[in-house]
Each structure stands twice: as structure tokens, then as C-alpha cells.
Coordinates of C-alpha atoms in Angstrom, one line a residue:
M1 CA 39.8 -34.2 -33.4
R2 CA 41.6 -31.4 -31.8
L3 CA 40.9 -32.8 -28.2
G4 CA 43.1 -36.0 -29.7
W5 CA 45.9 -33.3 -30.8
I6 CA 46.2 -32.0 -27.4
L7 CA 46.1 -35.4 -25.7
A8 CA 48.6 -37.0 -27.9
D9 CA 50.7 -33.8 -27.6
H10 CA 50.9 -34.2 -23.9
L11 CA 51.5 -37.5 -23.6
D12 CA 54.4 -37.7 -26.2
S13 CA 56.1 -34.8 -24.4
T14 CA 59.5 -35.9 -23.1
I15 CA 61.2 -34.9 -20.1
S16 CA 64.0 -32.4 -20.5
T17 CA 67.8 -33.3 -20.4
T18 CA 68.1 -31.2 -17.0
A19 CA 65.0 -32.9 -15.4
R20 CA 66.6 -36.5 -16.2
V21 CA 69.8 -35.4 -14.7
H22 CA 67.9 -33.9 -11.8
S23 CA 66.0 -37.0 -11.3
L24 CA 69.0 -39.5 -11.3
H25 CA 71.2 -37.3 -9.2
A26 CA 68.3 -37.1 -6.7
F27 CA 67.6 -40.8 -6.4
T28 CA 70.9 -42.9 -6.9
T29 CA 71.3 -43.6 -3.4
Y30 CA 67.5 -43.9 -2.2
L31 CA 66.8 -47.0 0.2
K32 CA 63.3 -48.5 1.6
T33 CA 63.0 -48.8 5.2
L34 CA 61.7 -51.2 7.2
K35 CA 58.2 -49.5 7.3
A36 CA 58.4 -49.7 3.3
D37 CA 58.4 -45.7 3.3
I38 CA 60.8 -44.4 0.6
Q39 CA 63.7 -42.6 2.0
S40 CA 65.0 -39.5 0.5
S41 CA 67.4 -36.5 0.7
F42 CA 67.7 -33.0 -0.4
Q43 CA 69.7 -31.9 -3.2
S44 CA 71.6 -28.7 -1.8
K45 CA 73.6 -25.9 -3.6
S46 CA 77.2 -24.5 -2.7
I47 CA 75.8 -22.0 -0.4
L48 CA 74.3 -24.4 2.0
N49 CA 77.9 -24.4 3.8
N50 CA 77.3 -20.7 4.3
I51 CA 74.1 -20.8 5.5
G52 CA 74.7 -19.1 8.6
D53 CA 72.5 -19.0 12.0
S54 CA 69.2 -19.6 11.8
C55 CA 68.3 -20.6 15.4
E56 CA 68.1 -16.9 16.6
S57 CA 64.8 -16.2 14.1
A58 CA 63.3 -19.8 15.1
L59 CA 63.3 -18.5 18.9
K60 CA 62.1 -15.3 18.3
R61 CA 59.0 -16.7 16.0
L62 CA 58.3 -19.0 18.9
K63 CA 58.1 -16.5 21.5
G64 CA 56.0 -14.5 19.4
I65 CA 53.6 -17.7 19.1
E66 CA 53.8 -18.0 22.9
K67 CA 52.7 -14.3 23.5
R68 CA 49.3 -15.2 21.0
F69 CA 49.3 -18.4 23.3
K70 CA 48.6 -16.4 26.4
R71 CA 45.5 -14.4 24.8
D72 CA 44.1 -17.8 23.2
P73 CA 44.6 -20.6 25.4
T74 CA 42.3 -22.5 22.9
L75 CA 44.8 -21.9 20.3
K76 CA 47.5 -23.3 22.3
L77 CA 45.9 -26.5 23.0
Q78 CA 45.5 -26.8 19.2
Y79 CA 49.0 -26.0 18.3
A80 CA 50.2 -28.3 20.9
A81 CA 48.0 -31.3 19.8
F82 CA 49.3 -30.8 16.2
L83 CA 52.9 -31.0 17.2
D84 CA 52.3 -34.0 20.0
K85 CA 50.7 -36.1 16.9
Y86 CA 53.7 -35.2 14.8
L87 CA 56.1 -36.3 17.2
S88 CA 53.9 -39.5 18.1
L89 CA 53.7 -40.5 14.4
G90 CA 57.3 -40.3 14.2
H91 CA 57.3 -37.5 12.0
M92 CA 59.4 -35.7 14.1
R93 CA 62.2 -36.5 16.9
R94 CA 63.8 -34.7 20.0
M95 CA 67.3 -33.8 19.7
E96 CA 69.7 -33.8 22.5
L97 CA 71.3 -30.5 22.4
S98 CA 74.9 -31.4 22.3
I99 CA 74.1 -33.4 19.2
A100 CA 72.0 -30.7 17.8
E101 CA 75.0 -28.1 17.5
E102 CA 77.5 -30.5 16.1
T103 CA 76.9 -30.1 12.1
I104 CA 75.6 -27.6 9.7
S105 CA 71.8 -27.4 10.4
F106 CA 68.8 -25.0 9.7
Y107 CA 65.9 -24.1 12.1
L108 CA 62.8 -23.6 10.8
P109 CA 60.5 -21.1 12.2
H110 CA 56.8 -22.2 12.2
H111 CA 53.0 -20.6 12.5
Y112 CA 49.9 -21.7 12.0
V113 CA 47.1 -21.4 9.7
F114 CA 43.4 -22.4 9.9
K115 CA 41.8 -24.8 7.2
T116 CA 37.9 -24.7 7.4
V117 CA 36.6 -28.4 6.7
G118 CA 33.0 -28.3 6.6
Q119 CA 31.9 -26.7 9.7
A120 CA 34.9 -27.0 11.7
S121 CA 38.1 -25.1 11.2
K122 CA 41.5 -27.4 11.3
I123 CA 44.7 -26.2 12.6
R124 CA 47.7 -26.5 10.4
I125 CA 51.5 -26.0 11.6
V126 CA 53.4 -24.3 8.5
F127 CA 57.1 -24.7 8.8
D128 CA 58.9 -21.4 7.1
A129 CA 61.6 -22.7 4.7
F130 CA 61.6 -19.1 3.0
C131 CA 62.9 -17.3 6.4
R132 CA 66.2 -16.1 6.2
S133 CA 69.2 -16.8 8.5
N134 CA 71.7 -14.0 9.6
S135 CA 73.7 -14.6 6.2
G136 CA 70.4 -13.8 4.4
V137 CA 70.1 -17.2 3.3
S138 CA 66.8 -19.5 3.5
L139 CA 66.7 -23.2 3.3
N140 CA 64.5 -22.6 0.4
D141 CA 67.4 -20.5 -1.4
A142 CA 69.8 -23.2 -0.6
L143 CA 67.9 -26.2 -2.2
L144 CA 67.8 -27.3 -6.0
V145 CA 64.2 -27.1 -7.5
R146 CA 63.5 -29.8 -9.9
S147 CA 61.6 -30.0 -13.0
T148 CA 58.2 -31.3 -13.2
I149 CA 58.1 -35.3 -14.0
Q150 CA 54.8 -36.1 -13.7
Q151 CA 52.0 -36.0 -16.7
D152 CA 50.2 -33.2 -17.0
L153 CA 47.0 -33.0 -15.2
I154 CA 45.1 -32.1 -18.3
S155 CA 46.3 -35.2 -19.6
I156 CA 44.8 -37.5 -16.8
L157 CA 41.9 -35.5 -16.9
M158 CA 41.0 -36.1 -20.8
R159 CA 41.9 -40.2 -20.7
F160 CA 39.5 -40.0 -17.3
R161 CA 36.3 -39.3 -19.9
F162 CA 37.3 -42.3 -22.2
F163 CA 36.6 -45.4 -20.0
T164 CA 33.9 -47.3 -18.6
Y165 CA 35.0 -47.6 -14.9
V166 CA 37.1 -45.1 -12.8
I167 CA 38.5 -45.0 -9.4
T168 CA 39.5 -41.8 -7.4
A169 CA 41.8 -41.4 -4.3
D170 CA 43.5 -38.5 -2.1
I171 CA 46.7 -39.8 -0.6
I172 CA 46.7 -38.6 3.2
K173 CA 49.5 -36.7 4.5
M174 CA 51.4 -37.2 1.3
Y175 CA 54.6 -35.4 1.8
R176 CA 54.8 -37.0 5.1
Q177 CA 54.8 -40.6 4.0
I178 CA 58.4 -40.0 2.6
L179 CA 61.0 -40.3 5.3
M180 CA 64.3 -37.9 5.0
H181 CA 67.8 -39.4 4.9
P182 CA 69.0 -39.2 8.6
S183 CA 72.1 -37.4 7.5
Q184 CA 69.5 -34.4 6.1
M185 CA 67.1 -33.9 9.1
R186 CA 69.4 -31.5 10.6
L187 CA 68.3 -29.1 7.6
Q188 CA 64.7 -29.3 9.1
R189 CA 65.4 -28.4 12.9
I190 CA 62.4 -26.7 14.8
L191 CA 62.2 -25.4 18.4
W192 CA 59.3 -26.2 20.8
R193 CA 58.1 -26.4 24.3
N194 CA 54.9 -26.9 25.7
D195 CA 55.5 -24.8 28.7
P196 CA 56.9 -21.3 28.3
S197 CA 58.7 -21.3 31.5
A198 CA 60.4 -24.8 30.6
N199 CA 63.7 -24.9 28.4
V200 CA 63.4 -24.8 24.4
D201 CA 63.7 -28.0 23.0
T202 CA 65.4 -28.9 19.5
Y203 CA 63.5 -31.4 17.3
E204 CA 64.1 -32.7 13.8
L205 CA 61.4 -33.2 11.2
T206 CA 61.7 -36.6 9.6
T207 CA 59.6 -36.7 7.0
V208 CA 59.7 -34.5 3.5
T209 CA 58.1 -31.0 4.5
Y210 CA 55.8 -29.1 2.8
D211 CA 56.7 -25.7 1.2
T212 CA 60.3 -26.7 1.3
A213 CA 61.6 -26.0 -2.4
S214 CA 62.3 -29.7 -3.5
A215 CA 59.3 -31.4 -1.5
S216 CA 57.1 -31.7 -4.6
F217 CA 59.9 -33.3 -6.7
L218 CA 60.9 -35.8 -4.1
V219 CA 57.2 -37.2 -3.3
T220 CA 56.6 -37.2 -7.1
R221 CA 59.8 -38.9 -7.8
C222 CA 59.0 -41.8 -5.5
L223 CA 56.2 -43.0 -8.0
K224 CA 59.1 -43.9 -10.7
Q225 CA 60.8 -46.0 -8.4
P226 CA 61.7 -49.4 -10.1
N227 CA 58.9 -51.7 -9.2
S228 CA 56.7 -53.8 -11.4
T229 CA 53.6 -53.7 -9.4
L230 CA 50.6 -52.7 -11.0
I231 CA 49.8 -50.3 -8.4
N232 CA 53.4 -48.6 -8.9
L233 CA 52.3 -48.3 -12.7
L234 CA 49.0 -46.9 -12.2
A235 CA 50.5 -44.2 -9.8
V236 CA 52.9 -43.1 -12.3
Q237 CA 50.4 -42.8 -14.9
H238 CA 47.1 -41.6 -12.8
A239 CA 48.7 -39.6 -10.2
S240 CA 49.1 -35.9 -9.9
F241 CA 50.5 -34.9 -6.8
E242 CA 48.0 -36.2 -3.9
I243 CA 45.3 -37.0 -6.1
F244 CA 45.0 -40.1 -7.7
M245 CA 42.4 -40.9 -10.7
S246 CA 42.6 -44.0 -12.6
M247 CA 40.3 -45.4 -15.4
T248 CA 40.1 -48.7 -17.2
C249 CA 37.4 -50.8 -19.5
S250 CA 37.6 -54.0 -17.2
L251 CA 35.9 -54.6 -13.9
E252 CA 38.4 -57.4 -12.9
R253 CA 41.4 -54.9 -13.2
I254 CA 39.4 -52.2 -10.9
Q255 CA 39.3 -55.3 -8.6
S256 CA 42.8 -56.4 -9.0
T257 CA 44.3 -53.0 -7.9
N258 CA 41.9 -52.8 -4.7

């Protein structure tokens, strides 16, 4: 009985007024691209206009990474391969210098971490949205942080126990499935070069970047776009970030969602 009360309490909880306002404000101008990816944009604070120069910090971080590359050539190959794949997937684009200097922008320093997958270690590049510019403001300082709009994980897990058939899935590259609005990509610039003796190139990340303050909201809010399909309904009710867990008493219903 107590389990039922807890579940009911979670299912009946409502989104706060602030969350509703934020949600509406963030997605009144969303659109879909030809690739059927949802396109979104940051919602920023007024301090963005005084965000200052972040290019110097990004360049300093890049040169620090390049010193490590000299000591570890294998790291250099892995790092370059990650960013080359990022570029080939269309998740970042190279900018002409004259264009890159035209508007307010933010340069994200980047570094690496290794994630153990089975017996192997896989490199991941982290884009540092917490790094402060010369004015003392980071990109995350300038972004609005949204309220949670998904159901609590405990609600999904408890419902998971009540049905005969279940489905589980993991969304690959979840954040990078969402394109940023072209006008916002200037806030996700990075510096990179494959050869330390070459000129430093400017790139813009074209998709939602993990570790930015509003990334989780932008991605999860996409599940609630107006859509009448069964897949969309299931995603809203049974997804917790990149983890999807659905359940039903009907095998036919599962087959229809495959």
C-alpha cells in the first residue's frame, strides 16, 4: 500500500510555474531540420553581453594539451581521431577567421578523460563550459538553468515491475542528436589543430554540448514536442535522460513500437 502511495505521489506531481515558463520560452521557436533532428537554442542571461574574451584561455589550454602530446604520441592520435569523428559527423564545423570574429562568442577550452569500457579505455573530449573568460564569466554562468521536466526515475522503476513485457534501450550520443540554432553555435567555439606547427583553426560545435548548464533540459524537453506518435508518447513517459525503459501487458504493443 505504501509503495502505491509513493508512486501516486510521483505521478500526480505537477511542474512548477517557473518550469512551465522556462519550457515555453525555450521552445517557442523550435524547428525540425531535414535530418529530422530537433533544433534548439540556449536561453541566456543579460551578462552574456559582457562575457569578455575567452579565446586566450582556450588557446592556453590547447597549448598545454599539445605539450602532453609530445610525451604521449598515442594520446595525440586518440585525441585527433575523436575530433576528426566529431567533424565528419557534422557535430562541429570549421570557421573562417573573419566570420569567427564578427559577433559575441565563447571559446570552450577542452581536455580529455578516459572511460573504461570492458577491457579497453575509451577517450572522451570534455568541453569546459565552466572556464571563465577575462571578465570572470563562464558560459555556464551566462546560461539559464532549467527545472527538471521529466518524471522521477523512481516512478519509472516502480512501474517497470507491474507489467508482463518490458523494453530497455540506451540512446547513443543523446546530446549530439539535437542541433543548436545556427545563431547560437558561436557560443560553442573551440580551437584545434592537428599539427602544432600549423595555424590554430576555429571550430563551432553544432549540437547540444554535454556539461553546459542547460544541456539536460534542452535534450529532455525535446521529448515533449507536439507529436502524436506512440514512440513520442512512450519517450515522454518512460525515458530518464538517455535511458529508456518501457513496459506493457501486450506483446502486440511492443511489436508496434519496434
